[in-house]
Short mmCIF file of N, CA and C and ligand atoms in Angstrom, two decimals:
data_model
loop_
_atom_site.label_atom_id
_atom_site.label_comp_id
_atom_site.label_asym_id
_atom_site.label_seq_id
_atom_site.Cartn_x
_atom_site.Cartn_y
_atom_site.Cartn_z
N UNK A 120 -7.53 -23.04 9.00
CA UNK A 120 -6.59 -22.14 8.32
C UNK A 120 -5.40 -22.94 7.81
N UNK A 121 -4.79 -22.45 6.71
CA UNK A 121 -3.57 -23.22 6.24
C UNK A 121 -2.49 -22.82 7.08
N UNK A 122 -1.88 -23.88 6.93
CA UNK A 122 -0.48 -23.26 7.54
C UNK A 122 0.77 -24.29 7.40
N UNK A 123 1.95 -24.23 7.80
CA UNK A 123 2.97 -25.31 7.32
C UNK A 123 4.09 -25.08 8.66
N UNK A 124 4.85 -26.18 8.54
CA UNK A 124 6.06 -26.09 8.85
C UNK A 124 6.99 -24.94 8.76
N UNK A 125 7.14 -24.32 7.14
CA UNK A 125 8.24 -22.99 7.30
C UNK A 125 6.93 -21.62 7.24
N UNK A 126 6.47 -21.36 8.47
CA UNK A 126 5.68 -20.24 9.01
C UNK A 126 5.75 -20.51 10.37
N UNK A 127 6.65 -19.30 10.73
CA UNK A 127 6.46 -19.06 12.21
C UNK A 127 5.82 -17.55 12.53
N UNK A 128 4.81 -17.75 13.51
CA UNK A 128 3.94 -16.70 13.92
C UNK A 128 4.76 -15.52 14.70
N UNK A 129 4.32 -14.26 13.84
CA UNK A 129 5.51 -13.04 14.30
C UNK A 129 4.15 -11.98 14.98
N UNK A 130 3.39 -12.04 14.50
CA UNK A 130 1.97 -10.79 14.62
C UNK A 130 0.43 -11.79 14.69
N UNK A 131 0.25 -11.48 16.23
CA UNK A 131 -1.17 -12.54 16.43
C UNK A 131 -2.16 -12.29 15.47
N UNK A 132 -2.93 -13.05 14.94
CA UNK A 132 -4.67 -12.32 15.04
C UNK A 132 -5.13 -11.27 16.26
N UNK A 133 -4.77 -11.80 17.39
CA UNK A 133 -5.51 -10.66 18.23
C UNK A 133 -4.52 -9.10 18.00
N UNK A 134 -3.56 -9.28 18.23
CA UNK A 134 -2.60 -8.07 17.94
C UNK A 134 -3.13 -7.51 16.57
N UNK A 135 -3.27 -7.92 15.62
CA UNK A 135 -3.60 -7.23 14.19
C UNK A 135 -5.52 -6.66 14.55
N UNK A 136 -5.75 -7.36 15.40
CA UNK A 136 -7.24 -6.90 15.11
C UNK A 136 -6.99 -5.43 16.15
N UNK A 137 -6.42 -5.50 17.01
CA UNK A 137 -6.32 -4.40 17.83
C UNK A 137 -5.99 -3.16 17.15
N UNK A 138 -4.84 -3.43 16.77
CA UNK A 138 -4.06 -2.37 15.64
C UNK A 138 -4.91 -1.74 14.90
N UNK A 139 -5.70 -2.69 13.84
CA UNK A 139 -6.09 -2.35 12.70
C UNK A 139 -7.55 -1.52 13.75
N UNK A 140 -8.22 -1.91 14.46
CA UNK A 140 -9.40 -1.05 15.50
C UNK A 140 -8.52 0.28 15.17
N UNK A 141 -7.12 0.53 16.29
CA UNK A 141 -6.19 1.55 16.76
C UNK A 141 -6.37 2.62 15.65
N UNK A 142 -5.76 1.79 14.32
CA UNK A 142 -5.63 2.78 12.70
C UNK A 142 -6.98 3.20 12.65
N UNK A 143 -8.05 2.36 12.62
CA UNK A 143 -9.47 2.87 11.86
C UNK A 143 -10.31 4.38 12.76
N UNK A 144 -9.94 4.24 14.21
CA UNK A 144 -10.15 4.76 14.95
C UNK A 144 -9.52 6.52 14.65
N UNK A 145 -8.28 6.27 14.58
CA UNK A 145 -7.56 7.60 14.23
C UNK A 145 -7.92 8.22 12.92
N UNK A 146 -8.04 7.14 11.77
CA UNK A 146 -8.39 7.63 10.81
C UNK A 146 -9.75 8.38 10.58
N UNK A 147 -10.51 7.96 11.46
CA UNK A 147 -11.61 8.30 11.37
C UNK A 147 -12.31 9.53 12.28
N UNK A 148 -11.13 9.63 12.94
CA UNK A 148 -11.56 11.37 13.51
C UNK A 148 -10.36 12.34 12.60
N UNK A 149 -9.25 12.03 11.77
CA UNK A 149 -8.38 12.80 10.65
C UNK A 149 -9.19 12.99 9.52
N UNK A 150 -10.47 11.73 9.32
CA UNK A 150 -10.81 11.97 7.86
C UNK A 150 -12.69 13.04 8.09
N UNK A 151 -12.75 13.21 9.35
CA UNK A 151 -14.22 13.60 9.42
C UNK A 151 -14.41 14.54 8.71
N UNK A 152 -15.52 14.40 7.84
CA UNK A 152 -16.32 15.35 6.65
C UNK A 152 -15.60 15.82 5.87
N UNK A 153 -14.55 14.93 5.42
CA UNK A 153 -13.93 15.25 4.01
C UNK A 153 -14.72 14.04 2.97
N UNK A 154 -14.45 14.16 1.98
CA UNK A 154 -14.75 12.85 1.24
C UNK A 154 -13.81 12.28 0.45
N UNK A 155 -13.80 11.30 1.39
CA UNK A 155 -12.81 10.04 0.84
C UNK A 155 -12.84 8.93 0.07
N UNK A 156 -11.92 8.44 -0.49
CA UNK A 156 -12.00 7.59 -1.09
C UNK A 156 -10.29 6.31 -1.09
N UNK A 157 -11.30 5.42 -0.65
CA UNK A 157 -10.12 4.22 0.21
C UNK A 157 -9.63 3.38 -1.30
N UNK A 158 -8.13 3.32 -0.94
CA UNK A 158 -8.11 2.43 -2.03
C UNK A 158 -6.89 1.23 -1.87
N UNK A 159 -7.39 0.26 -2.58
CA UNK A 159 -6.39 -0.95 -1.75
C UNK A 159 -5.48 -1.09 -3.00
N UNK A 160 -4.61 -1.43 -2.75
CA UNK A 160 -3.49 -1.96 -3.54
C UNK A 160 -3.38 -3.67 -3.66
N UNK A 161 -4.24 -4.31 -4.93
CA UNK A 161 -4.04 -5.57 -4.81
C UNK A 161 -2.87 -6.10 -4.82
N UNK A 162 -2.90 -7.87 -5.01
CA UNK A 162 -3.80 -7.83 -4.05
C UNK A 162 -3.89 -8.21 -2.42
N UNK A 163 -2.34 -7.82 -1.88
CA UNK A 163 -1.89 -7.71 -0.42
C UNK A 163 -2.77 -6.95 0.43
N UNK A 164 -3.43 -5.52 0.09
CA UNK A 164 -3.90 -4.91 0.92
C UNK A 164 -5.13 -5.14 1.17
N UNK A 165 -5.89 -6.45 0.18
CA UNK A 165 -7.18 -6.46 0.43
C UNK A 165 -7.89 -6.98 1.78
N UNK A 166 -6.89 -7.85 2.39
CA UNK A 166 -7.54 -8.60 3.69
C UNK A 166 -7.46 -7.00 4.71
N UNK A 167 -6.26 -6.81 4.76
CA UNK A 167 -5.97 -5.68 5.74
C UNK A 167 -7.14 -4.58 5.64
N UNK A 168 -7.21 -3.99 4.40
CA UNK A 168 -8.37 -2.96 4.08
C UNK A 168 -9.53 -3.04 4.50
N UNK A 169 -10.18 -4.46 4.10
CA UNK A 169 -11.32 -4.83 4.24
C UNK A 169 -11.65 -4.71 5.70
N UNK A 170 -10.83 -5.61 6.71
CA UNK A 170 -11.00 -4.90 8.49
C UNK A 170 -10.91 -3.68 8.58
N UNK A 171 -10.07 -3.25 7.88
CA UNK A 171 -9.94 -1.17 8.34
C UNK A 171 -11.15 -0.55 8.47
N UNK A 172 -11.76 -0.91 6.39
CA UNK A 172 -12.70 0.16 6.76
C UNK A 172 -14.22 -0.18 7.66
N UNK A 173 -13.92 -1.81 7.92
CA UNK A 173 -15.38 -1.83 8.84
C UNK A 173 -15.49 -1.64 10.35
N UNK A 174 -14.27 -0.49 10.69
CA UNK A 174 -14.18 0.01 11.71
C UNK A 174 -13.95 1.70 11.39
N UNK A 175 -13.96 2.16 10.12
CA UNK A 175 -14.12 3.62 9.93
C UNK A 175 -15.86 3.35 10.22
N UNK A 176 -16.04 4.87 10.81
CA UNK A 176 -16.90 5.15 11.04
C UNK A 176 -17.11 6.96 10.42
N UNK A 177 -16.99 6.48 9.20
CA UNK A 177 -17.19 7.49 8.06
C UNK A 177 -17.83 7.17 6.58
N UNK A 178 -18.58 8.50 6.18
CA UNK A 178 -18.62 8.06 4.56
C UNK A 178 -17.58 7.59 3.75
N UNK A 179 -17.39 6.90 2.85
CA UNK A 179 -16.55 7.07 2.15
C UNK A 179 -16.86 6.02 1.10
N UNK A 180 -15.78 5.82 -0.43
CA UNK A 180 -15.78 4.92 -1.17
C UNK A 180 -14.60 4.47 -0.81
N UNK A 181 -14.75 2.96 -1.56
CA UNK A 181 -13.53 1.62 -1.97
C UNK A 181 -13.02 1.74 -2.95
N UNK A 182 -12.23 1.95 -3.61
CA UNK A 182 -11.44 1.03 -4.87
C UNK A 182 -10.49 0.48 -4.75
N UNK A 183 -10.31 -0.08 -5.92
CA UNK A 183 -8.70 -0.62 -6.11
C UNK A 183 -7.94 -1.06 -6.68
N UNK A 184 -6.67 -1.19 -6.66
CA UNK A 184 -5.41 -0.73 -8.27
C UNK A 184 -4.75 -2.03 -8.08
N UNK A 185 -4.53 -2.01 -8.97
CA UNK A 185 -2.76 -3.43 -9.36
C UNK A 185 -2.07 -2.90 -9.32
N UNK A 186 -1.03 -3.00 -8.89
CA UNK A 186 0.72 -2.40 -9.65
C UNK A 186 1.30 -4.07 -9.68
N UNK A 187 2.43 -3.95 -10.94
CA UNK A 187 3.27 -4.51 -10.79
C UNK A 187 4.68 -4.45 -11.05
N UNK A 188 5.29 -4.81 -10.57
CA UNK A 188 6.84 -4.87 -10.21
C UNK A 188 8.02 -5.42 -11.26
N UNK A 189 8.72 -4.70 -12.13
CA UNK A 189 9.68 -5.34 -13.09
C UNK A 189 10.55 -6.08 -12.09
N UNK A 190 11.14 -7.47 -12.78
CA UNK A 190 12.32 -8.02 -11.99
C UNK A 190 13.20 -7.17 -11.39
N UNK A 191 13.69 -6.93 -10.38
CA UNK A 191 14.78 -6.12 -9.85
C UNK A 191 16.15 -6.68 -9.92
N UNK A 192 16.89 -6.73 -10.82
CA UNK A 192 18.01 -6.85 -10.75
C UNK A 192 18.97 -6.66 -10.34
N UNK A 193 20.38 -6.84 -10.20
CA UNK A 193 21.15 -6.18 -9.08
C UNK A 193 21.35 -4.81 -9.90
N UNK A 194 21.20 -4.37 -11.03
CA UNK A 194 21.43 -3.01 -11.52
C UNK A 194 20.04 -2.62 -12.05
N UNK A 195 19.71 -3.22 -12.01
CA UNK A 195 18.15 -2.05 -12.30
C UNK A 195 17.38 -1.52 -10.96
N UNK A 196 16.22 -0.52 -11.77
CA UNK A 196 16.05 0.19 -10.94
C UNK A 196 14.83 0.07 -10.05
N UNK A 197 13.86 -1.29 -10.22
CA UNK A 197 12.35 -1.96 -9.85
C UNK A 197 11.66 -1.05 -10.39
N UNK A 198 11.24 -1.29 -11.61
CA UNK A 198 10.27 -0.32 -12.36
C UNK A 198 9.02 -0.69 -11.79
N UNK A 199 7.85 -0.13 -11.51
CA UNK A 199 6.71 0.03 -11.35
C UNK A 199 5.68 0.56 -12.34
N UNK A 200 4.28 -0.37 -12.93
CA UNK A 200 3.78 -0.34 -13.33
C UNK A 200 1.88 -0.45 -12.92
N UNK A 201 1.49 0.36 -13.17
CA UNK A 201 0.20 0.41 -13.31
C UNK A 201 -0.98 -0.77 -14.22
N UNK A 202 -1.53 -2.11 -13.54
CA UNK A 202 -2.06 -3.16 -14.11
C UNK A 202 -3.41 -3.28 -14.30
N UNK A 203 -4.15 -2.63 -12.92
CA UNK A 203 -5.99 -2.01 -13.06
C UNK A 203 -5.76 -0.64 -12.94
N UNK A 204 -6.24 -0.18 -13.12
CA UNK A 204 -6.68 1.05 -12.49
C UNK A 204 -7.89 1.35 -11.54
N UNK A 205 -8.07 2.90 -11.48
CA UNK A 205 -9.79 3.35 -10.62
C UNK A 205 -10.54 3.46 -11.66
N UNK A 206 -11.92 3.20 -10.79
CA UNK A 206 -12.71 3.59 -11.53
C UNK A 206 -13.68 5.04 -11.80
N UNK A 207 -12.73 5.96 -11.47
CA UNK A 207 -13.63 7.46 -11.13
C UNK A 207 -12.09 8.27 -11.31
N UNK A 208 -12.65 9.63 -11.52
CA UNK A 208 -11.40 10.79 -11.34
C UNK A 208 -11.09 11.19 -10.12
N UNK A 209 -10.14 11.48 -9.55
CA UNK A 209 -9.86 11.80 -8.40
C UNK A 209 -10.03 13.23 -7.99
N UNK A 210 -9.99 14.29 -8.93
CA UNK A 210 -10.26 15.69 -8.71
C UNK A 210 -10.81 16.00 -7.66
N UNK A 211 -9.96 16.84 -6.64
CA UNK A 211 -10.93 17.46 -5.36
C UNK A 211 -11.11 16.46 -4.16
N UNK A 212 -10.93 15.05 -4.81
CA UNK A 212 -11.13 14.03 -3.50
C UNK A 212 -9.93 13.45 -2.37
N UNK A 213 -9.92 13.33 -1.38
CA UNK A 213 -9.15 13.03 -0.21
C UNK A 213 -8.54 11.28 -0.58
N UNK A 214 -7.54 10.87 -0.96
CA UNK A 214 -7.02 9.58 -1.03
C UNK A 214 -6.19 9.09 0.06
N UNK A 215 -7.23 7.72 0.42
CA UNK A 215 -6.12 7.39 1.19
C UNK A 215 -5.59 5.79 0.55
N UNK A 216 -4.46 6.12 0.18
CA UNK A 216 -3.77 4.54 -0.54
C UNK A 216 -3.23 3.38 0.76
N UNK A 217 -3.81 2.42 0.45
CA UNK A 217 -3.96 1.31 1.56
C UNK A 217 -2.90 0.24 1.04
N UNK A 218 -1.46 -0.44 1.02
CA UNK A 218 -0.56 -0.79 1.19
C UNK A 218 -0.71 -2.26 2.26
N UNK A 219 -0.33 -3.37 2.13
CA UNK A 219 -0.01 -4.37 3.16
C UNK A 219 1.65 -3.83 3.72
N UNK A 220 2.34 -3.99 3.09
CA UNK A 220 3.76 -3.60 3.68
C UNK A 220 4.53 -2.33 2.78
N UNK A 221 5.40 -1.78 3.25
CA UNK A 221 6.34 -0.88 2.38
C UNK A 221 7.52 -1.43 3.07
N UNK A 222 8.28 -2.21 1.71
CA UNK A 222 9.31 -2.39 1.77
C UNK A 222 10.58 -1.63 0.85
N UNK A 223 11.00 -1.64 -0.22
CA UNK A 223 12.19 -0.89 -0.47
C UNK A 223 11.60 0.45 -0.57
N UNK A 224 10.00 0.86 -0.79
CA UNK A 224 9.28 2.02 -0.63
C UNK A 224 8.75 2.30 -2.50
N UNK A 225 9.59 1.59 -3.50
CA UNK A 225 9.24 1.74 -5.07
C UNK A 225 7.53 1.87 -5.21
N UNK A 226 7.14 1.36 -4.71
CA UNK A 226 5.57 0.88 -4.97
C UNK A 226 5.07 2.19 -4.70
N UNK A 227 5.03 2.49 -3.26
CA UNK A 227 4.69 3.94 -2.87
C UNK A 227 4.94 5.27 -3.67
N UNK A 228 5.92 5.21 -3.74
CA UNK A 228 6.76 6.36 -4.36
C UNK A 228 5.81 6.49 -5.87
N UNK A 229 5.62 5.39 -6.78
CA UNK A 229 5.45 5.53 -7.65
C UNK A 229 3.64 5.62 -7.78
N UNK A 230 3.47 5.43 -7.09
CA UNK A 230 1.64 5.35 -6.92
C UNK A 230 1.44 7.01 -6.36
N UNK A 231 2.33 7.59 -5.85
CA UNK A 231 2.31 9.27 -5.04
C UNK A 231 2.52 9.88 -6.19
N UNK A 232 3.40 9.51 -7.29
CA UNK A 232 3.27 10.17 -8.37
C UNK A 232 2.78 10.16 -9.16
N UNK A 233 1.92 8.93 -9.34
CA UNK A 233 1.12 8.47 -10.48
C UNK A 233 -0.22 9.37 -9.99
N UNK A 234 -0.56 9.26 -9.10
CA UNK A 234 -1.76 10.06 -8.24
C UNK A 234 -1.89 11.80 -8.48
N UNK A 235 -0.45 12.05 -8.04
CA UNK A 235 -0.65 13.69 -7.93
C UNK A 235 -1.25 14.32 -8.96
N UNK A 236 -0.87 13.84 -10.24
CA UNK A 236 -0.85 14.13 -11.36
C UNK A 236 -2.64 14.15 -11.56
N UNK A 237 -3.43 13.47 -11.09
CA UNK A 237 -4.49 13.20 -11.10
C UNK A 237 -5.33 14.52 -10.28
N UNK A 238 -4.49 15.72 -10.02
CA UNK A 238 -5.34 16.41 -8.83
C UNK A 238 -5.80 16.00 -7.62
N UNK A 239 -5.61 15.31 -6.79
CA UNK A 239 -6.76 14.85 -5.68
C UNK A 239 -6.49 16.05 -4.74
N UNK A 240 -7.36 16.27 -3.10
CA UNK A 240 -7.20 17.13 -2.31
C UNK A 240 -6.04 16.97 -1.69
N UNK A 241 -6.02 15.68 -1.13
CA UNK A 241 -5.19 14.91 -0.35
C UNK A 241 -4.71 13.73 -0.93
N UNK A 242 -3.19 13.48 -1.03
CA UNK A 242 -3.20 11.80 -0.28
C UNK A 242 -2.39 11.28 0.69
N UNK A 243 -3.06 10.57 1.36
CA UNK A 243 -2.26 9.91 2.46
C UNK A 243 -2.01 8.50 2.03
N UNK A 244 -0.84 7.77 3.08
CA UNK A 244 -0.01 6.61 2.48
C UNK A 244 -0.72 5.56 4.21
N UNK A 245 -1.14 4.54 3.91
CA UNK A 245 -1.39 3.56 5.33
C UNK A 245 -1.17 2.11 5.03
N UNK A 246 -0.03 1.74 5.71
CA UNK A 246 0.59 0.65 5.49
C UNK A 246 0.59 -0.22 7.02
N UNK A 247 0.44 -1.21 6.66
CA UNK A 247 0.40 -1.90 7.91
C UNK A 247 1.10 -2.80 8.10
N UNK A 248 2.48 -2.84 7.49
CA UNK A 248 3.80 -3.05 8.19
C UNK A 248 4.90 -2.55 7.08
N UNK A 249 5.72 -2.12 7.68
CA UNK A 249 7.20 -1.03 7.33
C UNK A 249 8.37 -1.77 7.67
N UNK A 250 8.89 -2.16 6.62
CA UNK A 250 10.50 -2.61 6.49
C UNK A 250 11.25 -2.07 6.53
N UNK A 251 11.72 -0.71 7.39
CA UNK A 251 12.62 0.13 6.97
C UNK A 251 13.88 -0.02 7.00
N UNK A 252 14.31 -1.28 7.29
CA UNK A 252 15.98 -1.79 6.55
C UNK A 252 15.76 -2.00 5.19
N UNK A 253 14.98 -1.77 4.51
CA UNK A 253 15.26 -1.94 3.08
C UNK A 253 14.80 -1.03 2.35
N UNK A 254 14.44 0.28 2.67
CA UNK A 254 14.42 1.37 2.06
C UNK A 254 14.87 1.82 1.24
N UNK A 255 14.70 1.80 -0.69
CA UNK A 255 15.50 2.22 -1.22
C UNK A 255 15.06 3.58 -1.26
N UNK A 256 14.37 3.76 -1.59
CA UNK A 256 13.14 5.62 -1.71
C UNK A 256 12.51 5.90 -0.52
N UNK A 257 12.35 7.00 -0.27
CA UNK A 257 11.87 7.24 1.08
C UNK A 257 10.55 7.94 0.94
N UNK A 258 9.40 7.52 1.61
CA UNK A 258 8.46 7.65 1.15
C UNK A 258 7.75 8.54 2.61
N UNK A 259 6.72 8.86 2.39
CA UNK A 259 5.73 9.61 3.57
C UNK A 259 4.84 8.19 3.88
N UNK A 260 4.81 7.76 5.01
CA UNK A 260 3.73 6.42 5.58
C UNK A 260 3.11 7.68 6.11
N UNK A 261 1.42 7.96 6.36
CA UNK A 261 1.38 8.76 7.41
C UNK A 261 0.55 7.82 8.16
N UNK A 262 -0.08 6.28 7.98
CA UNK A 262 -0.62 5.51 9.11
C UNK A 262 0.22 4.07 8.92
N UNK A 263 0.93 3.89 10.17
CA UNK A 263 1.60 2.32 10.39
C UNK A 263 1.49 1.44 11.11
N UNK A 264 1.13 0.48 11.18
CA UNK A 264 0.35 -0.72 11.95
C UNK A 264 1.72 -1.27 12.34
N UNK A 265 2.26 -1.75 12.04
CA UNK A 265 3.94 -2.23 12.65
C UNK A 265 5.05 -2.10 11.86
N UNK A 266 6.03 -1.34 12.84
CA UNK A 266 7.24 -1.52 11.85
C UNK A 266 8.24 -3.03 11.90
N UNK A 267 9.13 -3.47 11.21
CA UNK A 267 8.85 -4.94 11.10
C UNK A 267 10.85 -5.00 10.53
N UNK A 268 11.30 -5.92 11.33
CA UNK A 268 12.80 -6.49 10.95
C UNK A 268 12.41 -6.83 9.50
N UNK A 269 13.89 -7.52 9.05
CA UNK A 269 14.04 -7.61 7.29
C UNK A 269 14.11 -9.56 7.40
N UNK A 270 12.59 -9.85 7.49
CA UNK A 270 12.16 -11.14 7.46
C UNK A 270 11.35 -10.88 6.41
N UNK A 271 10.97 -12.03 5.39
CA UNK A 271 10.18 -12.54 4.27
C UNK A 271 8.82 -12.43 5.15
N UNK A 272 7.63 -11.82 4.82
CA UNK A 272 6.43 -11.91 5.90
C UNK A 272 5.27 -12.87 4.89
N UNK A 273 4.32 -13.46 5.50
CA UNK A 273 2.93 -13.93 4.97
C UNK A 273 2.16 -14.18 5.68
N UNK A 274 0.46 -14.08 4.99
CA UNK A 274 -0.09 -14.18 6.09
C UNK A 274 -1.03 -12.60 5.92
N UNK A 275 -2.39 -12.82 6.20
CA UNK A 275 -3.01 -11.47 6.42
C UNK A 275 -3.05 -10.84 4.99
N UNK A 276 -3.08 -11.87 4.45
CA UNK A 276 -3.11 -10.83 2.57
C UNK A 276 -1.51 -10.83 2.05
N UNK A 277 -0.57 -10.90 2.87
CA UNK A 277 0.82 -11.74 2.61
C UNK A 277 0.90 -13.01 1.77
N UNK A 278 1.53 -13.05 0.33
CA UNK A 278 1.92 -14.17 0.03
C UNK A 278 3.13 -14.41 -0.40
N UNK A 279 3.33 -15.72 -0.35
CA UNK A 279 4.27 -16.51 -0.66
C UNK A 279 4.41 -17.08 -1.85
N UNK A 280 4.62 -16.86 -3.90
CA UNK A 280 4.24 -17.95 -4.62
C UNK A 280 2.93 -17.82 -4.98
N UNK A 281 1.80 -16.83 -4.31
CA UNK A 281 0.26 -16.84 -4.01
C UNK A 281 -0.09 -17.52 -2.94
N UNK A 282 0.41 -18.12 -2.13
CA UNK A 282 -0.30 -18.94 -1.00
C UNK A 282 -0.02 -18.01 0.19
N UNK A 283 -0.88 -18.54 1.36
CA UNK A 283 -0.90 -17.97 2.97
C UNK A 283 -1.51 -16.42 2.52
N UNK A 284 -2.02 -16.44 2.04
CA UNK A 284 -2.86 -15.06 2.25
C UNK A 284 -4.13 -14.99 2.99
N UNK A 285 -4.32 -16.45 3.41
CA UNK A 285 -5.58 -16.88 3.91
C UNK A 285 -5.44 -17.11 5.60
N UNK A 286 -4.15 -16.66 5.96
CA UNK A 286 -4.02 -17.16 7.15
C UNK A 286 -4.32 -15.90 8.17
N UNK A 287 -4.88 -15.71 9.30
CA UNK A 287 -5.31 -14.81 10.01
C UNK A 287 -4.22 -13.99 10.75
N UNK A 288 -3.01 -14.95 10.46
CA UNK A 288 -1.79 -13.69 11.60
C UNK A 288 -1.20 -13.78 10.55
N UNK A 289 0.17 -13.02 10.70
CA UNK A 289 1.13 -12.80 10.09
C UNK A 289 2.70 -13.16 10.61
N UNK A 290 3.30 -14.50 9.93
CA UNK A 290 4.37 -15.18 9.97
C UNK A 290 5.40 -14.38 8.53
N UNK A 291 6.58 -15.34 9.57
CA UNK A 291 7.80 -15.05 9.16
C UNK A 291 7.92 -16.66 8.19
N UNK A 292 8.42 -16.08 7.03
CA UNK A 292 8.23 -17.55 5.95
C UNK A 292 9.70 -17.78 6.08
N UNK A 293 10.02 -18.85 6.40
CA UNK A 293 10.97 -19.76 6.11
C UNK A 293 11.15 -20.89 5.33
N UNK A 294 12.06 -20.62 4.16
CA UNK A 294 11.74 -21.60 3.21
C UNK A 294 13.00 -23.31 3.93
N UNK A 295 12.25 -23.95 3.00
CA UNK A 295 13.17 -25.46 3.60
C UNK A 295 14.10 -25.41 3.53
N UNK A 296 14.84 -25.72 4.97
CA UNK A 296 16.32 -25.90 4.62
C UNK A 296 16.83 -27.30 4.31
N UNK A 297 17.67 -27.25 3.51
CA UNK A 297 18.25 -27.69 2.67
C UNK A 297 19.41 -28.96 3.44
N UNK A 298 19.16 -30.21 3.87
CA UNK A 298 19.97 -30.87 4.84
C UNK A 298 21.47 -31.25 4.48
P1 LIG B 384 8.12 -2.19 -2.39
O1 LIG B 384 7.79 -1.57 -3.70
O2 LIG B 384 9.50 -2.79 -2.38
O3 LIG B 384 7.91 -1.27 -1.20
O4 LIG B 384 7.24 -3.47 -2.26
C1 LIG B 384 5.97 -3.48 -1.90
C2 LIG B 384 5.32 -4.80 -2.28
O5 LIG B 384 6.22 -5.92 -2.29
C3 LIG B 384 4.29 -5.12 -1.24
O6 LIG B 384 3.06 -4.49 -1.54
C4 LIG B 384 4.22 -6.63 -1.30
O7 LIG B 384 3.32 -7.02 -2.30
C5 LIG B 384 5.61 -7.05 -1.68
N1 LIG B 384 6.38 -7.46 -0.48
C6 LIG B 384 7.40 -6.79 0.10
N2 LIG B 384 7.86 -7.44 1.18
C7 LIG B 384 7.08 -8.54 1.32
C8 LIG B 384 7.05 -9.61 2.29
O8 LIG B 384 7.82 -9.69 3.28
N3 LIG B 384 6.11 -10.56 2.09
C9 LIG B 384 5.23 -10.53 1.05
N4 LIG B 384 5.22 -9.54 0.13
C10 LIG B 384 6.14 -8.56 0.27
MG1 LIG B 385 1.52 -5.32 -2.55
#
């Protein structure tokens, strides 16, 4: 596995595999005989997702979306944008949107509205780690794998630049200091 000097280990592999069992487990007696459809949010949520659903023990489909993020400035407002889309209508179907972290909550917020609009039965929000010191919008999580101090995270589908997404736990990135 890669790894460096500024990554220090905050969330084991074994701790995340437990968790993510914990989530799939619950989810999977909340979602019985509805029909669902899982969807990851590239591309952070794909490592996380991918363990989830091979511990649902339900029907269901995969997809999955891009968003991306306008620069946030100190006066703007982090616009959110739609980059893939699904590939099917949502009408009538149970969503559950799969998230690596919610941090100021923009991403969420704007994917709950981009969605509704679409009809579905349901959607639910499952994030598997929550920054909630940096909350700008307040969003509904209804599944959370850890809530998490206001550290830079990577690791587990976490990146940095694009890198450490390959790494099996999840560290706190510290960039070089500067002597
Ligand atoms: P939000 O819209 O501010 O809630 O941001 C959500 C997205 O920002 C996440 O899906 C991540 O892609 C990214 N992000 C937020 N915090 C971190 C972090 O600590 N490490 C890596 N990516 C992060
Ligand atoms: Mg993301």
């Amino acid at each position: 596995m890669y790894s460096d000097e500024h990554v220090q280990m905050l969330i084991s592999e074994t701790q995340l595999k437990t968790r993510v069992q914990e989530m799939a487990q619950k989810l999977t007696e909340d979602f019985r005989g509805r029909e669902l459809v899982v969807v990851a949010v590239l591309k952070g949520a794909l490592v996380f997702c991918s363990d989830l659903i091979r511990h649902m023990d339900l029907p269901l489909e995969m997809e999955v979306l891009g968003v991306s993020s306008y620069p946030r400035g100190a006066e703007t407002t982090g616009e959110v944008r739609l980059t893939f889309d699904l590939t099917q209508p949502l009408g009538g179907k149970h969503l559950l949107l799969v998230e690596d972290i919610v941090d100021t909550g923009l991403t969420v917020d704007f994917l709950i509205q981009t969605f509704e609009a679409r009809k579905p039965a349901s959607i639910n929000i499952c994030a598997l780690l929550h920054k909630p010191s940096r909350t700008r919008v307040h969003v509904p999580i209804d599944y959370t794998g850890f809530t998490v101090e206001d550290h830079f995270l990577v690791g587990y589908g976490l990146d940095h630049g694009g890198r450490y997404r390959n790494l099996p736990f999840i560290g706190i990135f510290n960039p070089a200091q500067v002597p």
